[in-house]
């Protein structure tokens, strides 16, 4: 049989890009199917008001890179692009606490605390991790709030995947490849414009298309952008995939009838936690891969997140300068808060926030919001009203990304919901996720009082009783058996040969920090188990 690729990878995010590079280095032919677009500094949106090039909703003509998925339990934000979530993330690359390896389904599968430091070191080198030297007003404001709350000693500048250049050089200076001995692209040093999450137009952000994926393509990997995978099924009647897989794809934005089929010896699912779960559910329930573990979709985690903010209308302080997430603090042993910013003019996210509201989660919380709104407008009508308008939001606001290591999860299922009987789709089940973190709310309230700002909550928490997260994890967890997970300790899918899952869906515990570095490190580990191509053939 003539195969198109030794390995076909679905998705080009952190798991897919790492896999593509390491497999090409081992002598394999690699194809990468990516549903999203390829982005360059020339076609990046200048602000998030350019929703056609910022948001991803192809069915209504939006072809950006940020997808927002609304579920009963949570609103999930994730990326769709060549380079996956790296195109629009805030490039915070942190190592989680050691305790995560003793939790969840992967506990005991390896000597994690001995094995992982080496893979983290490789991931940091490849992603160009550096300590943020640009502390903008938002970071300094977070530090001031932390001091007022009695946790000033926990303040830290973030470790991020950004190229800052040489000390003393002018920001925006062009350098020959500073990371890979000339094998990578030229880069420019960060100018601190705050545009990280709208897409870096200045060649400073270390996105995957400038490291792992860039090098993989130089080695011969073929990236098929704007290509959606429709079907994956074993060939030659070998139900376990021992002879490889037939993969049917279609253009993301083209006619559904325009299909093509590829033959691959091996397949790797790296379509993000949501994307991989959705595809595997469809393949399992549609009969193409019926033996996928019934544990699929279980224990999906969200870092137990909450989005808050403090806004300073009329203060004349520009909070938009710096990098996407430039600093963080720890409110307590479980609660971690990072200062987030958008560039000047990117005020669309203002629609997500309203006055800080406590109260009991559920139907009564909008009533608590009415009370909070009344107090705000009575106490300071002009400033309060300005805090609710979109204009100037990015320059006036410190957004708080609040995360907890406290474990909690939901389950994903693929079925026809009562409100959309036309086709099956991903839905959530399980106990509700807490819709606000009391200690984070209290910090925002004290911080706003100490600095003259107005604290704000997320709209979705108040009116939908669901939190928002950019860190969806799990659903195809690593475990010791198919009854407890979808993949084994080497990322191989139970009940199939030549099939792996390498992305955020493999995570077996709540990390409490941005998962990108951990996904990268675990992908490095997964690829370390694959032999050189010549050895595989003998």
XYZ file of C-alpha atoms in Angstrom:
538
model
C 0.000 0.000 0.000
C 1.235 3.469 -0.875
C 0.870 5.866 2.042
C 0.681 9.617 1.640
C 2.262 10.149 5.068
C 3.922 8.090 7.752
C 2.159 10.323 10.284
C -0.898 12.453 9.732
C -1.491 15.004 12.498
C -4.884 16.611 13.072
C -4.227 20.116 14.410
C -1.162 22.362 14.576
C -1.267 23.627 18.168
C 1.285 22.844 20.849
C 0.873 19.074 20.652
C 0.670 18.941 16.865
C 3.593 21.273 16.170
C 5.906 19.508 18.613
C 4.953 16.161 17.100
C 5.510 17.406 13.555
C 9.033 18.629 14.282
C 10.222 15.641 16.278
C 8.801 13.151 13.764
C 10.452 14.863 10.792
C 13.729 14.861 12.732
C 13.326 11.092 13.106
C 12.935 10.627 9.377
C 9.170 10.292 8.970
C 6.963 11.952 6.389
C 4.413 14.171 8.122
C 1.193 15.852 7.070
C -0.629 18.348 9.311
C -4.336 19.071 8.807
C -5.272 22.454 10.252
C -8.828 23.792 10.134
C -7.775 27.422 10.675
C -6.005 30.030 8.580
C -2.322 30.866 8.315
C -1.606 34.253 9.874
C 1.216 36.697 9.192
C 2.062 40.164 10.558
C 0.488 41.567 7.393
C -2.980 40.018 7.829
C -3.329 40.183 11.622
C -6.228 42.348 12.865
C -5.186 45.676 14.395
C -7.932 45.535 17.036
C -10.459 42.981 18.246
C -13.233 45.159 16.792
C -12.221 43.581 13.477
C -14.377 40.622 14.408
C -14.247 39.057 10.930
C -10.519 38.479 11.454
C -10.596 38.042 15.234
C -13.476 35.690 16.037
C -13.857 32.190 14.620
C -17.429 31.436 13.551
C -17.181 30.162 9.959
C -20.919 29.500 9.683
C -21.558 33.266 9.876
C -18.480 34.286 7.889
C -16.093 35.055 10.784
C -12.674 33.584 9.989
C -10.488 34.830 12.815
C -8.518 32.781 15.327
C -10.495 33.063 18.597
C -13.394 30.660 19.035
C -15.940 31.144 21.832
C -18.040 28.060 22.592
C -21.068 28.395 24.863
C -22.057 25.405 27.006
C -24.473 24.855 29.868
C -21.625 24.834 32.399
C -18.959 27.100 30.892
C -17.946 29.452 28.067
C -14.739 28.122 26.488
C -12.342 30.237 24.429
C -9.767 28.508 22.244
C -7.746 29.060 19.090
C -8.154 28.009 15.451
C -5.115 28.789 13.316
C -1.908 27.448 11.836
C -0.016 27.446 15.103
C -3.163 26.724 17.115
C -3.836 28.734 20.235
C -0.325 30.239 20.165
C -1.478 32.859 17.655
C -3.883 34.515 20.086
C -2.753 33.419 23.554
C -0.946 35.588 26.105
C 2.192 33.365 25.918
C 2.416 32.840 29.701
C 4.516 29.706 30.134
C 4.560 28.498 33.714
C 5.434 25.158 35.327
C 2.552 23.898 37.511
C 3.110 22.849 41.138
C 4.529 19.356 41.640
C 1.330 18.308 43.376
C -0.552 18.025 40.052
C 1.338 14.831 39.182
C -0.018 13.051 42.244
C -3.615 13.990 41.340
C -6.021 12.675 38.755
C -5.876 9.795 36.320
C -2.149 9.996 35.512
C -0.980 9.582 39.113
C 1.574 6.760 39.321
C 1.964 6.276 35.551
C 5.555 7.552 35.635
C 8.061 9.095 37.994
C 6.730 12.452 36.867
C 8.738 14.689 39.178
C 11.965 13.090 37.907
C 11.006 12.853 34.240
C 9.245 16.132 33.517
C 11.917 18.738 34.442
C 14.017 17.716 31.430
C 11.050 17.996 29.062
C 10.064 21.342 30.574
C 13.613 22.580 29.972
C 13.421 21.554 26.305
C 10.008 23.163 25.914
C 11.253 26.429 27.457
C 14.256 26.531 25.158
C 12.176 25.868 22.047
C 9.489 28.390 22.996
C 12.064 31.024 23.955
C 10.826 31.518 27.504
C 12.081 34.716 29.126
C 11.263 36.716 32.249
C 9.117 39.737 31.335
C 11.176 42.952 31.685
C 8.328 45.274 30.624
C 6.146 46.076 33.619
C 3.399 48.383 32.421
C 0.842 50.329 34.406
C -1.470 47.317 34.686
C 1.319 45.266 36.273
C 2.278 48.053 38.652
C -1.379 48.461 39.585
C -1.650 44.746 40.354
C 1.431 45.027 42.530
C -0.075 47.999 44.382
C -3.280 46.040 44.964
C -1.320 43.022 46.194
C 0.483 45.185 48.750
C -2.852 46.600 49.918
C -4.222 43.066 50.281
C -1.199 41.882 52.245
C 0.186 39.566 49.530
C 2.693 41.941 47.933
C 5.516 39.455 48.459
C 3.869 37.047 45.968
C 4.035 39.505 43.038
C 6.148 38.284 40.120
C 6.830 39.162 36.457
C 5.657 36.336 34.209
C 7.793 33.897 32.236
C 6.648 34.327 28.658
C 7.369 33.251 25.090
C 8.397 36.688 23.821
C 11.630 37.930 22.253
C 12.786 41.069 24.087
C 16.133 41.585 22.357
C 19.322 42.795 23.958
C 19.239 45.130 26.910
C 19.805 48.670 25.756
C 18.703 48.087 22.150
C 15.754 49.996 20.746
C 12.449 48.052 20.932
C 11.509 46.765 17.493
C 15.122 46.075 16.479
C 15.498 43.282 13.915
C 17.779 40.362 14.817
C 18.926 37.338 12.847
C 17.345 34.185 14.299
C 18.194 34.411 18.038
C 17.009 30.923 19.011
C 18.053 28.181 16.575
C 21.494 29.071 15.281
C 20.198 30.598 12.068
C 17.700 27.835 11.260
C 14.748 29.937 12.402
C 13.303 33.191 11.042
C 14.560 36.709 11.743
C 12.856 38.328 14.724
C 12.109 41.763 16.138
C 12.240 42.720 19.798
C 9.014 43.417 21.678
C 7.727 46.995 21.669
C 5.267 46.415 24.535
C 2.172 47.385 22.545
C -0.125 44.963 24.401
C -1.387 43.312 21.193
C -0.395 39.738 22.091
C -3.960 38.389 22.214
C -5.076 40.233 19.089
C -2.105 38.753 17.224
C 1.471 40.016 17.226
C 2.101 42.154 14.137
C 5.706 42.904 15.149
C 7.466 39.487 14.971
C 8.207 39.477 18.710
C 5.838 36.797 19.989
C 7.222 33.252 19.911
C 4.258 31.610 18.214
C 4.555 28.019 17.010
C 4.867 29.087 13.381
C 8.198 30.677 14.372
C 9.692 27.695 16.204
C 8.379 24.121 16.245
C 6.131 24.341 13.203
C 8.521 26.565 11.267
C 11.348 24.046 11.709
C 9.029 21.107 10.958
C 8.064 22.672 7.619
C 11.737 23.255 6.825
C 12.241 19.535 7.470
C 9.523 18.646 4.957
C 6.305 18.540 6.982
C 3.336 19.553 4.852
C 0.772 21.825 6.551
C -2.679 21.767 4.959
C -4.258 25.020 6.193
C -8.024 25.600 6.108
C -8.610 21.843 5.938
C -11.187 20.062 8.079
C -11.039 16.346 8.914
C -14.348 14.600 8.269
C -13.545 10.942 8.800
C -10.787 8.618 10.032
C -11.147 4.871 9.574
C -8.802 1.858 9.563
C -7.758 0.503 6.153
C -7.551 -3.061 4.813
C -10.271 -4.236 7.158
C -7.847 -4.158 10.086
C -10.203 -2.791 12.739
C -7.365 -2.006 15.145
C -5.600 0.284 12.662
C -2.555 -1.957 12.367
C -2.391 -1.195 8.622
C -2.977 2.506 9.041
C -5.856 4.894 8.434
C -7.866 6.469 5.670
C -8.441 10.159 6.441
C -11.103 12.141 4.577
C -10.849 15.930 4.580
C -12.646 18.906 3.062
C -11.791 22.623 2.739
C -12.914 24.526 5.838
C -14.484 27.289 3.747
C -15.218 25.334 0.590
C -18.152 23.197 -0.537
C -18.642 20.097 1.686
C -18.688 17.914 -1.415
C -15.085 18.877 -2.224
C -13.407 15.975 -0.416
C -10.020 14.290 -0.533
C -8.712 11.148 1.113
C -5.208 10.536 2.480
C -3.644 7.267 3.614
C -1.455 7.393 6.723
C 0.437 4.695 8.602
C -0.156 6.535 11.877
C -2.483 9.270 13.069
C -2.123 11.792 15.894
C -5.094 13.797 17.172
C -3.903 17.243 18.276
C -6.957 19.380 17.597
C -7.147 20.923 21.114
C -9.142 19.484 23.974
C -12.494 20.502 22.489
C -11.578 19.731 18.891
C -10.183 16.277 19.597
C -13.093 15.304 21.826
C -15.639 16.433 19.261
C -13.909 14.602 16.410
C -13.406 11.386 18.382
C -17.026 11.406 19.559
C -18.177 11.767 15.971
C -15.898 8.958 14.793
C -16.839 6.665 17.678
C -20.591 7.165 17.461
C -20.557 7.217 13.660
C -18.895 3.795 13.514
C -15.503 4.758 12.051
C -13.631 4.231 15.333
C -16.174 2.421 17.532
C -13.627 1.088 20.023
C -12.544 4.441 21.407
C -12.797 4.196 25.189
C -16.174 4.960 26.739
C -14.254 7.259 29.087
C -14.087 9.805 26.245
C -15.353 13.207 27.394
C -15.017 12.526 31.115
C -13.283 14.833 33.597
C -12.923 17.968 31.513
C -11.259 20.653 33.608
C -11.174 24.429 33.312
C -8.548 25.587 35.877
C -11.563 26.646 37.993
C -11.277 30.094 36.419
C -12.968 33.439 36.838
C -12.520 36.652 34.835
C -12.698 39.917 36.793
C -11.440 43.425 36.121
C -10.842 46.834 37.640
C -11.524 49.847 35.431
C -10.246 53.421 35.825
C -12.417 55.681 33.646
C -11.112 59.236 33.428
C -7.910 58.458 35.360
C -5.622 59.176 32.401
C -3.530 56.046 33.041
C -2.852 53.808 30.008
C -3.212 50.160 31.062
C -2.788 48.808 27.530
C 1.018 49.035 27.279
C 3.127 45.997 28.068
C 2.642 42.338 27.140
C -0.573 40.314 27.188
C -0.037 38.919 30.689
C 2.897 40.621 32.341
C 2.633 39.743 36.021
C 0.842 37.667 38.613
C 0.243 37.157 42.311
C -1.029 34.464 44.668
C -3.972 35.457 46.833
C -3.712 32.189 48.754
C -2.275 28.708 48.273
C -5.033 27.782 45.825
C -5.758 31.062 44.024
C -3.550 32.589 41.347
C -4.313 35.933 39.616
C -2.656 37.338 36.480
C -2.892 40.871 35.049
C -4.235 40.785 31.478
C -4.344 43.561 28.872
C -5.503 44.298 25.339
C -4.012 46.973 23.062
C -5.403 50.482 22.842
C -8.584 50.505 20.776
C -9.375 46.822 21.355
C -12.443 47.524 23.444
C -14.662 44.664 22.281
C -14.004 42.668 25.469
C -15.822 45.369 27.447
C -19.033 43.575 26.518
C -17.986 40.727 28.829
C -17.892 42.839 32.016
C -20.260 44.646 34.360
C -20.173 45.857 37.963
C -18.662 43.429 40.514
C -21.429 41.240 41.893
C -21.403 38.711 44.715
C -24.579 36.945 45.819
C -25.639 33.338 45.541
C -25.027 31.652 42.160
C -28.215 30.979 40.242
C -31.478 32.777 39.520
C -31.025 35.302 42.349
C -27.658 36.636 41.251
C -29.104 39.052 38.633
C -31.071 40.558 41.533
C -27.788 41.017 43.416
C -26.414 42.634 40.243
C -29.270 45.140 40.220
C -28.405 46.087 43.781
C -24.697 46.437 42.929
C -25.532 48.527 39.865
C -27.815 50.810 41.901
C -25.094 51.378 44.507
C -22.522 52.133 41.825
C -24.642 54.699 39.996
C -25.827 56.373 43.189
C -22.356 56.614 44.735
C -20.598 57.813 41.561
C -22.998 58.289 38.646
C -20.580 59.775 36.092
C -17.652 57.430 36.749
C -19.994 54.485 37.144
C -21.697 55.113 33.824
C -18.373 55.573 32.041
C -17.200 52.237 33.438
C -20.063 50.519 31.610
C -19.347 52.025 28.178
C -17.006 50.237 25.736
C -15.006 53.280 24.673
C -11.541 53.337 26.205
C -11.928 49.951 27.903
C -8.496 48.570 26.908
C -6.620 51.662 28.061
C -8.586 52.000 31.307
C -8.795 48.394 32.520
C -6.763 45.739 34.310
C -8.332 42.346 33.561
C -7.784 39.631 36.175
C -7.418 36.022 35.070
C -8.135 34.124 38.290
C -7.251 30.426 38.465
C -7.374 27.761 41.146
C -5.695 24.389 41.583
C -8.763 23.089 43.437
C -9.965 20.107 41.428
C -13.343 20.029 39.762
C -14.616 18.850 36.416
C -17.497 18.449 33.994
C -18.183 15.821 31.348
C -18.614 16.308 27.608
C -21.154 14.346 25.594
C -22.047 14.305 21.903
C -25.778 14.263 21.299
C -28.792 16.207 20.065
C -29.694 18.809 22.681
C -33.366 19.611 23.159
C -32.850 23.160 21.897
C -31.049 22.063 18.685
C -32.545 18.783 17.431
C -31.135 19.136 13.923
C -27.758 17.510 14.592
C -25.513 16.180 17.320
C -23.097 18.517 19.064
C -20.909 18.712 22.131
C -22.817 19.385 25.342
C -21.742 19.440 28.974
C -23.026 17.368 31.863
C -22.278 17.134 35.574
C -22.291 19.346 38.619
C -22.088 23.107 38.042
C -18.675 24.786 38.099
C -18.402 27.565 40.694
C -19.271 30.821 38.945
C -17.060 33.036 41.017
C -14.128 32.735 43.380
C -14.948 34.549 46.634
C -11.284 35.250 47.470
C -10.722 36.703 43.983
C -13.840 38.869 44.250
C -12.673 40.162 47.609
C -9.232 40.935 46.179
C -10.783 42.867 43.258
C -12.983 44.828 45.660
C -10.107 45.739 47.988
C -7.819 46.487 45.063
C -10.336 48.802 43.436
C -10.894 50.631 46.717
C -7.148 51.044 47.301
C -6.444 52.362 43.791
C -9.569 54.354 42.949
C -10.962 51.941 40.388
C -14.286 50.189 39.786
C -14.301 46.407 40.200
C -16.139 44.306 37.614
C -17.473 40.768 37.154
C -18.055 38.702 34.012
C -21.491 38.951 32.431
C -21.666 35.189 31.839
C -21.190 34.475 35.548
C -24.102 36.704 36.528
C -26.678 36.220 33.790
C -25.850 32.703 32.550
C -24.502 31.312 35.838
C -21.435 29.963 34.006
C -17.759 30.952 34.214
C -15.444 31.612 31.270
C -12.165 29.820 30.601
C -9.389 29.841 28.031
C -7.919 26.653 29.498
C -10.056 23.664 28.607
C -8.201 20.469 29.567
C -8.859 16.756 29.648
C -11.560 14.612 28.097
C -9.103 12.083 26.604
C -7.147 11.619 29.784
C -4.001 9.589 30.246
C -4.637 6.557 32.485
C -3.613 2.976 33.185
C -6.678 1.325 31.604
C -9.370 2.072 29.024
C -11.902 2.095 31.839
C -10.189 5.108 33.422
C -8.927 7.001 30.372
C -8.592 7.206 26.587
C -4.807 6.976 26.175
C -2.007 5.128 27.944
C 1.121 6.546 29.555
C 2.767 6.949 26.128
C -0.218 8.797 24.590
C -1.351 5.735 22.595
C -5.109 5.383 22.179
C -6.472 2.299 23.934
C -7.850 -0.430 21.639
C -6.067 0.928 18.530
C -2.602 0.706 17.020
C -0.727 3.547 15.355
C -2.995 6.177 16.956
C -2.137 8.834 19.538
C -3.677 11.860 21.237
C -1.222 14.691 21.940
C -2.918 17.920 23.043
C -4.697 19.481 26.012
C -7.254 16.679 26.130
C -4.559 14.300 27.474
C -4.143 16.207 30.752
C -5.154 14.215 33.795
C -5.369 16.905 36.500
C -6.146 20.579 37.058
C -2.907 22.538 36.532
C -3.900 25.906 37.984
C -1.730 27.707 35.394
C -1.786 28.195 31.628
C -1.406 24.636 30.240
C 0.602 25.490 27.079
C 4.052 24.753 28.520
C 2.865 21.493 30.073
C 1.248 20.374 26.804
C 4.510 21.155 25.013
C 6.586 19.249 27.581
C 4.245 16.244 27.510
C 4.331 16.269 23.699
C 8.134 16.162 23.860
C 7.833 13.195 26.200
C 5.347 11.434 23.902
C 7.631 11.826 20.888
C 10.591 10.467 22.856
C 8.948 7.028 22.798
C 8.823 6.882 18.977
C 11.883 5.254 17.385
C 13.875 6.594 14.457
C 12.244 5.819 11.102
C 14.916 3.325 10.023
C 14.506 1.416 13.289
C 10.740 1.311 12.851
C 11.168 -0.302 9.431
C 13.397 -3.156 10.614
